[in-house]
Short mmCIF file of C-alpha atoms in Angstrom, two decimals:
data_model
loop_
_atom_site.label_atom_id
_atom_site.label_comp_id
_atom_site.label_asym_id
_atom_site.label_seq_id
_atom_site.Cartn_x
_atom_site.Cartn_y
_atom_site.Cartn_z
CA UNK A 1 96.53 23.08 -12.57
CA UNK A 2 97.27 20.28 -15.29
CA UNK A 3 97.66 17.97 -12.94
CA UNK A 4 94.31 18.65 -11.22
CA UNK A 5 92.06 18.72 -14.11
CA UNK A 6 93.68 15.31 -14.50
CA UNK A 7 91.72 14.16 -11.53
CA UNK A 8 88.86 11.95 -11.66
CA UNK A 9 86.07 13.78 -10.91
CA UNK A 10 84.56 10.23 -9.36
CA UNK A 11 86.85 8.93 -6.87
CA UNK A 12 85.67 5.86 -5.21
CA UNK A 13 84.91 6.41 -1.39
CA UNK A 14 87.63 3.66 -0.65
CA UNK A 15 90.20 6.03 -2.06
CA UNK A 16 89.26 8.30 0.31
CA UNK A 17 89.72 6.06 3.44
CA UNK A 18 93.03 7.54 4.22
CA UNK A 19 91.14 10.90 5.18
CA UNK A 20 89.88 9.51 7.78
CA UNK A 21 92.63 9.11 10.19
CA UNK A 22 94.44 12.44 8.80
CA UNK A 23 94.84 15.53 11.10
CA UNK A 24 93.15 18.73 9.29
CA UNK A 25 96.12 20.36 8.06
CA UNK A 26 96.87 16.89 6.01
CA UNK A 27 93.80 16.39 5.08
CA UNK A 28 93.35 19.71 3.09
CA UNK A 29 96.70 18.89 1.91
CA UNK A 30 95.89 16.00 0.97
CA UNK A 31 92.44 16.82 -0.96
CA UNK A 32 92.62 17.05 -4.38
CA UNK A 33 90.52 20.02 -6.27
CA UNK A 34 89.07 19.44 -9.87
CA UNK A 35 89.32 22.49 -11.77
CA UNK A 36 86.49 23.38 -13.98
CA UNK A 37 87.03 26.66 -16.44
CA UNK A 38 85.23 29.03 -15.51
CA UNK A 39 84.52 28.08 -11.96
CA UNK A 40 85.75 29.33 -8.67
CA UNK A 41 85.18 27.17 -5.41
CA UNK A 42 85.27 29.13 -2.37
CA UNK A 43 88.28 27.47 -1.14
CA UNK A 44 87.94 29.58 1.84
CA UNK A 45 85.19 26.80 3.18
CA UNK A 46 87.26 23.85 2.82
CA UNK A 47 88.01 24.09 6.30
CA UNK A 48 84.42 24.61 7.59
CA UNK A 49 82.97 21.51 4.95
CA UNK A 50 85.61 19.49 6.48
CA UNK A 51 85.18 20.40 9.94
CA UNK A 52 81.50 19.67 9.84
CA UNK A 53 81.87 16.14 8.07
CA UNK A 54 84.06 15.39 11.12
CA UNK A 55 81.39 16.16 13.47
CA UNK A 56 79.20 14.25 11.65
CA UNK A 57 82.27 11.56 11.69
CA UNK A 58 81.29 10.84 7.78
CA UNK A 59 85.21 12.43 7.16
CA UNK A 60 85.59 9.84 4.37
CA UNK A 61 83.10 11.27 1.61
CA UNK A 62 85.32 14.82 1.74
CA UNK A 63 87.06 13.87 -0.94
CA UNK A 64 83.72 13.15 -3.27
CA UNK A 65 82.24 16.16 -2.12
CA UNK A 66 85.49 18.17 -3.64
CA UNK A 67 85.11 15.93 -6.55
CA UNK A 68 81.51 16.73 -7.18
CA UNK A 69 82.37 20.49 -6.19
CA UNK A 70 80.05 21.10 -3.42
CA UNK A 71 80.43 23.63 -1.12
CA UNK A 72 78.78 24.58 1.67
CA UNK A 73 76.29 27.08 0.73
CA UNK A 74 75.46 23.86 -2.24
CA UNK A 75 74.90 21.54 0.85
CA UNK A 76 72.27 23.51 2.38
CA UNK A 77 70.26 23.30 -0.69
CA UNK A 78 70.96 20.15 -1.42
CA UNK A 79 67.95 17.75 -1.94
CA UNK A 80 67.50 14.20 -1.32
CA UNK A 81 67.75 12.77 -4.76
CA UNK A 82 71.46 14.64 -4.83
CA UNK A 83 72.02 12.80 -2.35
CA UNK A 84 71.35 9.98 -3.84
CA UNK A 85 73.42 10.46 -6.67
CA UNK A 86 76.42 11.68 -5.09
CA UNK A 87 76.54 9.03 -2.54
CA UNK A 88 75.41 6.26 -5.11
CA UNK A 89 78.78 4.36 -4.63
CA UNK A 90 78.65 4.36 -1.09
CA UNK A 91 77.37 1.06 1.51
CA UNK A 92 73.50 2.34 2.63
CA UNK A 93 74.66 3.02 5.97
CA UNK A 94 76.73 5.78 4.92
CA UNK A 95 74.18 7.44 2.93
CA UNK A 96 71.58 6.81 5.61
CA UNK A 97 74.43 8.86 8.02
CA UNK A 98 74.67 11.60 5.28
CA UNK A 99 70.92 11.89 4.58
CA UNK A 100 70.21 11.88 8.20
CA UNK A 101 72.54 14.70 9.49
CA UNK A 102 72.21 17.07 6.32
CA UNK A 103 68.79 17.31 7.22
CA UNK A 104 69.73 18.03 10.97
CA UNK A 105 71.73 20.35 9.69
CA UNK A 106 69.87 22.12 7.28
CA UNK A 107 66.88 22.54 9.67
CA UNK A 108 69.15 23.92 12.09
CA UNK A 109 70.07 26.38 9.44
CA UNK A 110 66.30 26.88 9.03
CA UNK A 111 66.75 25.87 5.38
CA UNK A 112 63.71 24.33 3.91
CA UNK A 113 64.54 22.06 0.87
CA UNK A 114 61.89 21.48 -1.70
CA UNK A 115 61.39 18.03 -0.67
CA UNK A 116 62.53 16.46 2.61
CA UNK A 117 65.28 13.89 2.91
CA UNK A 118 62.86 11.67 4.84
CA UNK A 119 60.07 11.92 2.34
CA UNK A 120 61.61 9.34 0.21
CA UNK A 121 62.42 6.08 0.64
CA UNK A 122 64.82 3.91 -1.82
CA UNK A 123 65.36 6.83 -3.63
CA UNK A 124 61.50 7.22 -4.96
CA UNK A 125 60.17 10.66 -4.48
CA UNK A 126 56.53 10.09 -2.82
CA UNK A 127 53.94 12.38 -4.76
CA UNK A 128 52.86 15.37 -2.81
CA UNK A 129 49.13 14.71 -2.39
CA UNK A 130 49.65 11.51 -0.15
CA UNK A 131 51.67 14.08 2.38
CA UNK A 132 48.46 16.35 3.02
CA UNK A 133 49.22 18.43 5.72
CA UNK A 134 45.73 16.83 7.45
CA UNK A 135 47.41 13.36 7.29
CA UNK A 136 50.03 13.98 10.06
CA UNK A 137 51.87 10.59 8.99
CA UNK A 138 54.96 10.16 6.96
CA UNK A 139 56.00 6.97 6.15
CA UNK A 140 59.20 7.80 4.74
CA UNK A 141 59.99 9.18 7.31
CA UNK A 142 58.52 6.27 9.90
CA UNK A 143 60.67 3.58 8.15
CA UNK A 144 63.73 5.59 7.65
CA UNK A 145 64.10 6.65 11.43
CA UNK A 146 64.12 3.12 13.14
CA UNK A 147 66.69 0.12 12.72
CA UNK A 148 63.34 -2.13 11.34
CA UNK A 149 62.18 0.58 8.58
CA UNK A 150 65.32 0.68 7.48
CA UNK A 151 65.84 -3.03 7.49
CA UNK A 152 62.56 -3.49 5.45
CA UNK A 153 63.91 -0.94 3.05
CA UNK A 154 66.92 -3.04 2.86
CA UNK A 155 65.10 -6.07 1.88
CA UNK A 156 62.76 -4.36 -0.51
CA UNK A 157 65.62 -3.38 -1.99
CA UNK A 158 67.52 -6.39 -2.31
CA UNK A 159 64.47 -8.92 -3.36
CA UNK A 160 62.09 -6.26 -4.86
CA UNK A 161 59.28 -7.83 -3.28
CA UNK A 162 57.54 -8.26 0.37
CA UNK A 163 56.95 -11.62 2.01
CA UNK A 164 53.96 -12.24 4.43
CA UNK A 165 56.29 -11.89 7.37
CA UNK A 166 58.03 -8.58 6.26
CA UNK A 167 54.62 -7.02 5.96
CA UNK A 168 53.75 -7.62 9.14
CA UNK A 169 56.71 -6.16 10.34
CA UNK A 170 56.20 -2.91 8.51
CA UNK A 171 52.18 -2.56 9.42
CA UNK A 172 53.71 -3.40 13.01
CA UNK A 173 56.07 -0.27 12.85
CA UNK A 174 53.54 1.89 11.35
CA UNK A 175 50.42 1.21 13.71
CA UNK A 176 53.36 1.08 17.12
CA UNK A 177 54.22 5.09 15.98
CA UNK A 178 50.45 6.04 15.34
CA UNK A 179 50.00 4.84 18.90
CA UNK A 180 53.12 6.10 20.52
CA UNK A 181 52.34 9.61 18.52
CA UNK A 182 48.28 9.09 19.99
CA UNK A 183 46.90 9.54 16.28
CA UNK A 184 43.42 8.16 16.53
CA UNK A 185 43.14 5.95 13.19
CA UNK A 186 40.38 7.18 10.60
CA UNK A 187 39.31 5.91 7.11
CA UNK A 188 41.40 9.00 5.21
CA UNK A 189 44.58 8.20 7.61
CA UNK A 190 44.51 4.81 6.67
CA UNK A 191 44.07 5.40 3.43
CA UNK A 192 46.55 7.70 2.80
CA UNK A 193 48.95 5.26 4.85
CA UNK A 194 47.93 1.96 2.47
CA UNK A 195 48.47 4.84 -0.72
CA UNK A 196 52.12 5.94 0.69
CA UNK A 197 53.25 2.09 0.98
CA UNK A 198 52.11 1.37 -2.42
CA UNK A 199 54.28 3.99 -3.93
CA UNK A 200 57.27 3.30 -1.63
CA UNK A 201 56.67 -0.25 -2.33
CA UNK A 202 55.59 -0.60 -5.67
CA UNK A 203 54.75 -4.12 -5.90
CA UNK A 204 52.90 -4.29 -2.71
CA UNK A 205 49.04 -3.67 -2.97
CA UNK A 206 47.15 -1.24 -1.56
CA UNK A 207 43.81 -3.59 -0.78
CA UNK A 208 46.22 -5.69 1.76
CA UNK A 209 46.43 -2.53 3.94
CA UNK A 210 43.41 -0.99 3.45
CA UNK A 211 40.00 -1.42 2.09
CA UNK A 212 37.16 0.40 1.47
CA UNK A 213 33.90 -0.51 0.33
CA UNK A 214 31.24 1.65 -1.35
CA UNK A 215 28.36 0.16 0.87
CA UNK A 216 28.28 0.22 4.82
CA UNK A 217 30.14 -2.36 5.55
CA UNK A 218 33.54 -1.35 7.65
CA UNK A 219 37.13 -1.00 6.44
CA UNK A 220 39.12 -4.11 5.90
CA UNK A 221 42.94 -4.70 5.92
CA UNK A 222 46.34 -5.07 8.03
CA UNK A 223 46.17 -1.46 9.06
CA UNK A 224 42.56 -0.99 10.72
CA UNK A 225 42.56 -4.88 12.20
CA UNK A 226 46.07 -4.17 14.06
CA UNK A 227 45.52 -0.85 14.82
CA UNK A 228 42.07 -2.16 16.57
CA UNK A 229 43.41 -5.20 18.01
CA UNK A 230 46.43 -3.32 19.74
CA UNK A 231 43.93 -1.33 20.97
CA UNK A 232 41.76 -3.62 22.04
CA UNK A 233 44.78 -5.23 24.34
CA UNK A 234 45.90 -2.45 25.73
CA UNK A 235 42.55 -1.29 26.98
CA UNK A 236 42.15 -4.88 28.53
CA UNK A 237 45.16 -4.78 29.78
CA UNK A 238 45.24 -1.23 31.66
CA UNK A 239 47.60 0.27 29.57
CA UNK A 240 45.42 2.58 28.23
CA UNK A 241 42.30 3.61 30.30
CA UNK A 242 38.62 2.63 28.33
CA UNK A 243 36.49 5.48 27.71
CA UNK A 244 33.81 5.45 30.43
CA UNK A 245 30.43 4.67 28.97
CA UNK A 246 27.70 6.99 30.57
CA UNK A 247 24.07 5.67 31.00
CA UNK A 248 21.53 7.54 31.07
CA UNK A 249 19.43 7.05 33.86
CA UNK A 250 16.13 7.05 31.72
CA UNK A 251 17.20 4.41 29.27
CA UNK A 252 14.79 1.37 30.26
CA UNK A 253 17.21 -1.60 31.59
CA UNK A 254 17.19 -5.03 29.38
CA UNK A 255 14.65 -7.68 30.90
CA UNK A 256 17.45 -9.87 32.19
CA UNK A 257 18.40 -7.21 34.44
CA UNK A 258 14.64 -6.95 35.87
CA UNK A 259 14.88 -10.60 37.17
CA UNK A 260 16.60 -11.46 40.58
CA UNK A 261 18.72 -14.72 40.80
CA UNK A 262 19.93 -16.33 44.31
CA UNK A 263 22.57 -18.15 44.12
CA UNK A 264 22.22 -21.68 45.53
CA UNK A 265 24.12 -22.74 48.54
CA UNK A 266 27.58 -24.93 48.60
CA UNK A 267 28.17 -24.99 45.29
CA UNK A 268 31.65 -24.07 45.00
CA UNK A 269 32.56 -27.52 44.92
CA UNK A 270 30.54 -27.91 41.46
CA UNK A 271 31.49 -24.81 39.78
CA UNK A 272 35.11 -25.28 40.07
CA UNK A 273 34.47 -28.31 38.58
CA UNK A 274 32.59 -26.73 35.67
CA UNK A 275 35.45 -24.55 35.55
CA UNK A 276 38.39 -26.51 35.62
CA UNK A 277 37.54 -30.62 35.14
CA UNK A 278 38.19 -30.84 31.45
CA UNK A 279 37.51 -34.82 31.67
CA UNK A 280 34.11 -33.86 33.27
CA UNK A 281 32.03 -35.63 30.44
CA UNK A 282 29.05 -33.59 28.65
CA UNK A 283 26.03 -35.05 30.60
CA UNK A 284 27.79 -34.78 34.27
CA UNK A 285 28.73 -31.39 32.75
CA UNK A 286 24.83 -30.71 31.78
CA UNK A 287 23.98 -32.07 35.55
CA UNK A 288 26.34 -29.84 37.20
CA UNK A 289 25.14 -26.82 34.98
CA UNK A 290 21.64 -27.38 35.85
CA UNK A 291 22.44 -27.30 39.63
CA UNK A 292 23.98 -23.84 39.59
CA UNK A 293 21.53 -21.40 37.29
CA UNK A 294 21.25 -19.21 39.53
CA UNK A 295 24.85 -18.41 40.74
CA UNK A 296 26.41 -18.60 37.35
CA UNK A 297 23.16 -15.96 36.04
CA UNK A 298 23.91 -13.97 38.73
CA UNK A 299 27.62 -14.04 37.60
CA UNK A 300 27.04 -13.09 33.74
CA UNK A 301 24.06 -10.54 35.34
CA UNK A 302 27.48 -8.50 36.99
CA UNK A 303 29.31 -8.90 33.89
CA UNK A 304 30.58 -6.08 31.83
CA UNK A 305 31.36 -7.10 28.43
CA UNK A 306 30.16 -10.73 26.39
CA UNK A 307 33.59 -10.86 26.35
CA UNK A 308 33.82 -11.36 30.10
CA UNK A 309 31.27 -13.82 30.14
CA UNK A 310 32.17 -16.03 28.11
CA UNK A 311 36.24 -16.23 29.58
CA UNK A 312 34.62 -16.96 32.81
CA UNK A 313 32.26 -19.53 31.57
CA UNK A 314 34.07 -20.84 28.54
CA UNK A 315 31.83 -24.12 28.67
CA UNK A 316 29.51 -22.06 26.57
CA UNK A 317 32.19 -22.35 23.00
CA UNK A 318 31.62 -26.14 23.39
CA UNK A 319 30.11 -27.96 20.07
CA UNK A 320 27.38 -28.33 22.06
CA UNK A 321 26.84 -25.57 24.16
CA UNK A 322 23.93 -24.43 22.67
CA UNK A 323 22.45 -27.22 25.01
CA UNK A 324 23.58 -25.29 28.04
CA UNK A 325 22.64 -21.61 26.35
CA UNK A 326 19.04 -23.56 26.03
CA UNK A 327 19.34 -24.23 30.15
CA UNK A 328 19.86 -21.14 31.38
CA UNK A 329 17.04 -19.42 28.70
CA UNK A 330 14.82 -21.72 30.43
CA UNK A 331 15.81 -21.00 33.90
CA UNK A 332 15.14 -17.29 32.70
CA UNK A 333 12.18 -17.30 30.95
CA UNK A 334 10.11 -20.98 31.98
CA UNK A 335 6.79 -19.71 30.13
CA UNK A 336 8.39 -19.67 26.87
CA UNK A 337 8.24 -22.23 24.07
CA UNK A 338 10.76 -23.47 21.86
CA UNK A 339 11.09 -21.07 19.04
CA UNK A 340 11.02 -24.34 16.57
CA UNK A 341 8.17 -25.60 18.00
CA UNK A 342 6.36 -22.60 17.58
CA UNK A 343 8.15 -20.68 14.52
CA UNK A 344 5.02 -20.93 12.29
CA UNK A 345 3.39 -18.56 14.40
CA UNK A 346 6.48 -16.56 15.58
CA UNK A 347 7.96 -16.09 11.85
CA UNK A 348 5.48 -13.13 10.99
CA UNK A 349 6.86 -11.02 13.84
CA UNK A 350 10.11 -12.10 12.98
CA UNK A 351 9.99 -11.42 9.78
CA UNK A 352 8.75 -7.72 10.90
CA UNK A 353 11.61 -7.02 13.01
CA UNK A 354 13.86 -8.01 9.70
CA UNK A 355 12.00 -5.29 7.84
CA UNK A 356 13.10 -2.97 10.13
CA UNK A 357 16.07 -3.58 11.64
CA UNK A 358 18.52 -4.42 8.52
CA UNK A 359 20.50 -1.83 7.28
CA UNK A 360 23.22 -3.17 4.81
CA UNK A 361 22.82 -3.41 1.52
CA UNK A 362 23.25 -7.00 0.70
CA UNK A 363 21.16 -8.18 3.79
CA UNK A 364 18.81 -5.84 2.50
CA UNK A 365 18.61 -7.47 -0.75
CA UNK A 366 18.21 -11.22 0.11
CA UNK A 367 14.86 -10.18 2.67
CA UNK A 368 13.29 -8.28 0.01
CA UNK A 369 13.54 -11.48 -2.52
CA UNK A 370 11.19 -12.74 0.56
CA UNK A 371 8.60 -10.59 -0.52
CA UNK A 372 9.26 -10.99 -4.19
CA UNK A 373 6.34 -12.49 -6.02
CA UNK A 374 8.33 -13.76 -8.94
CA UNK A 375 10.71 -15.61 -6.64
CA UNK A 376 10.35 -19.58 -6.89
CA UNK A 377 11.23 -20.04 -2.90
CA UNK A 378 10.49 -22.71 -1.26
CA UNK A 379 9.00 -22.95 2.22
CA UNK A 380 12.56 -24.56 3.44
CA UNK A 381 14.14 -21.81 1.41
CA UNK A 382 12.27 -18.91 2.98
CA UNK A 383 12.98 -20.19 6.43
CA UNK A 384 16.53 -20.83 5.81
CA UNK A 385 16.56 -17.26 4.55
CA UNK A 386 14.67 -15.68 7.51
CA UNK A 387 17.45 -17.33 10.37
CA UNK A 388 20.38 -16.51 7.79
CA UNK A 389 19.01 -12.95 8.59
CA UNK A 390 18.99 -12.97 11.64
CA UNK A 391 23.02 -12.33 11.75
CA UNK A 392 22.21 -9.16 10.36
CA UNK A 393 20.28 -7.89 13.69
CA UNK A 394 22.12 -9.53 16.45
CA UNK A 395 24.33 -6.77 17.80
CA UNK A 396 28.02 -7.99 17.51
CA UNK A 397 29.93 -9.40 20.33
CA UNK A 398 33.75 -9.11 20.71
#
């Protein structure tokens, strides 16, 4: 028993390597047990603790384990910071291999550890109120179950810092497993995401990922724009089916659907020219637009989306295709004036529909300074005021 209590109680895991191709019967031979005075290891589960490393084909960290003297009835319990600790000296994959099949294990053996192996990520323990049992998300878990999580981990590790195209990578993995798992994205999930990354990944901060205001404007950050935007893609690409959008039969329609277009005769010739002659110069372009109102209104009058629209008649993003936007109005509505011409006598009404349309705070704000006595505005300055408004009533297009 000298001769044991000799023993390091720390053998390096190369030491050990020679377990690995050992039969059983030479590898408890071979296993060397610290003695400590006053404890007795159950040497009757040598066998079993060696049997199940085997299965888990992680044969080479018996040795440590004898060193460290756990047992099996210690394993069960065991949490993931001692598995940090006894695996410190190990290459990550090993302890990854560990972590991952103790838990396997210990679930199977419905044991429920204080905190779960998966919780943590580079050994940091994440606090308890960003795992609410509401927030069905783990992003310890997330990162530590696929080959890129754990790559990011690896780099975090290594540099102690994220680059621009790491992060992308982990909001990428995140938002691809909310999907997969159909978790429908709210303000509280994706805060409690951008609050989990930020103690994970300490230098990382948590207004990249997600960002709330106090006012009414919407959420900002790398979570909620690619969550939306791989939403948006697979809805237009039939991957996943769009909610169907009842109308009720009540609602009055919009004027432009009251008015009837017929589409002049033989002019496929000229709108596959619109369409496709990019050398077509702006006043042939003009010409040719002119020529087919009524087809190409009774084209964007079928649309679905703006979004549609403007992919089929993409002549409309020119610099100048306000000229062409000004072609069809008047096609539409011939009675009208110019709103410049006549914007002395429209701004009142316009200026009425400001009052009460606009909702946000800030637009809210900058129309009341219209009104304010005290305000040295200009006439130039109140117009330029009253069309800078106006983005705060158009209804958003996509």
């Amino acid at each position: 028993m000298d001769e044991l209590a000799g023993t390091s109680m720390n053998s390096h895991y190369i030491d050990d390597s020679n377990c690995i191709t050992a039969s059983n019967n030479d590898t408890l031979n071979f296993a060397v047990m610290p003695f400590l005075q006053g404890y007795v290891y159950p040497v009757e589960e040598l066998q079993p603790l060696l049997d199940l490393l085997k299965e888990w084909n992680l044969e080479c960290t018996y040795q440590t384990l004898l060193d460290e003297l756990i047992d099996l009835k210690i394993l069960a319990i065991m949490k993931v910071d001692h598995t940090n600790e006894l695996l410190k000296n190990y290459p990550l994959g090993i302890r990854i291999l560990f972590s991952n099949n103790l838990e396997k294990w210990q679930n199977s053996k419905n044991v429920s550890p204080t905190t779960s192996l998966t919780a943590t990520t580079l050994g940091k323990k994440l606090p308890q109120e960003k795992l609410s049992s509401a927030i069905p998300i783990n992003i310890g878990e997330i990162l530590n179950e696929c080959s890129t999580g754990l790559m990011i981990n690896d780099y975090y590790k290594t540099n102690h810092k994220l680059n621009d195209n790491i992060r992308t990578l982990l909001v990428d993995t995140i938002i691809n497993y909310v999907i997969t798992k159909k978790i429908s994205m709210s303000v509280s999930l994706a805060n409690s995401i951008a609050d989990q990354i930020a103690d994970i990944f300490p230098t990382e901060v948590k207004d990249t990922y997600f960002l709330k205001y106090d006012t009414n404007k919407n959420p900002k950050g790398k979570l909620y724009a690619k969550y939306y935007n791989s939403m948006r893609t697979l809805k237009t690409s039939g991957l996943i089916p769009s909610s169907p959008h009842t109308k009720s039969s009540k609602k009055p329609l919009n004027r432009k659907h009251d008015l009837h277009f017929e589409p002049e005769n033989d002019v496929q010739y000229i709108i596959e020219q619109i369409k496709h002659d990019n050398n077509c110069s702006f006043p042939d372009l003009e010409y040719n637009w002119k020529a087919t109102t009524q087809y190409r209104l009774k084209s964007i009058q079928n649309s679905t989306s703006t979004h549609d629209i403007l992919s089929n008649w993409s002549n409309y993003k020119l610099p100048l295709g306000y000229r062409l936007v000004d072609i069809d109005f008047n096609t539409m509505y011939p009675s009208c004036s110019n709103l410049i011409s006549t914007f002395e006598e429209k701004s009142g009404k316009i200026i009425n529909l400001l009052d009460d349309k606009i909702k946000d705070t800030s637009s809210r704000r900058l129309f009341e300074s219209l009104n304010d006595s005290t305000a040295d505005i200009s006439l130039n300055g109140k117009n330029t005021i009253i069309f800078y408004l106006l983005h705060a009533i158009f209804i958003p297009t996509s």
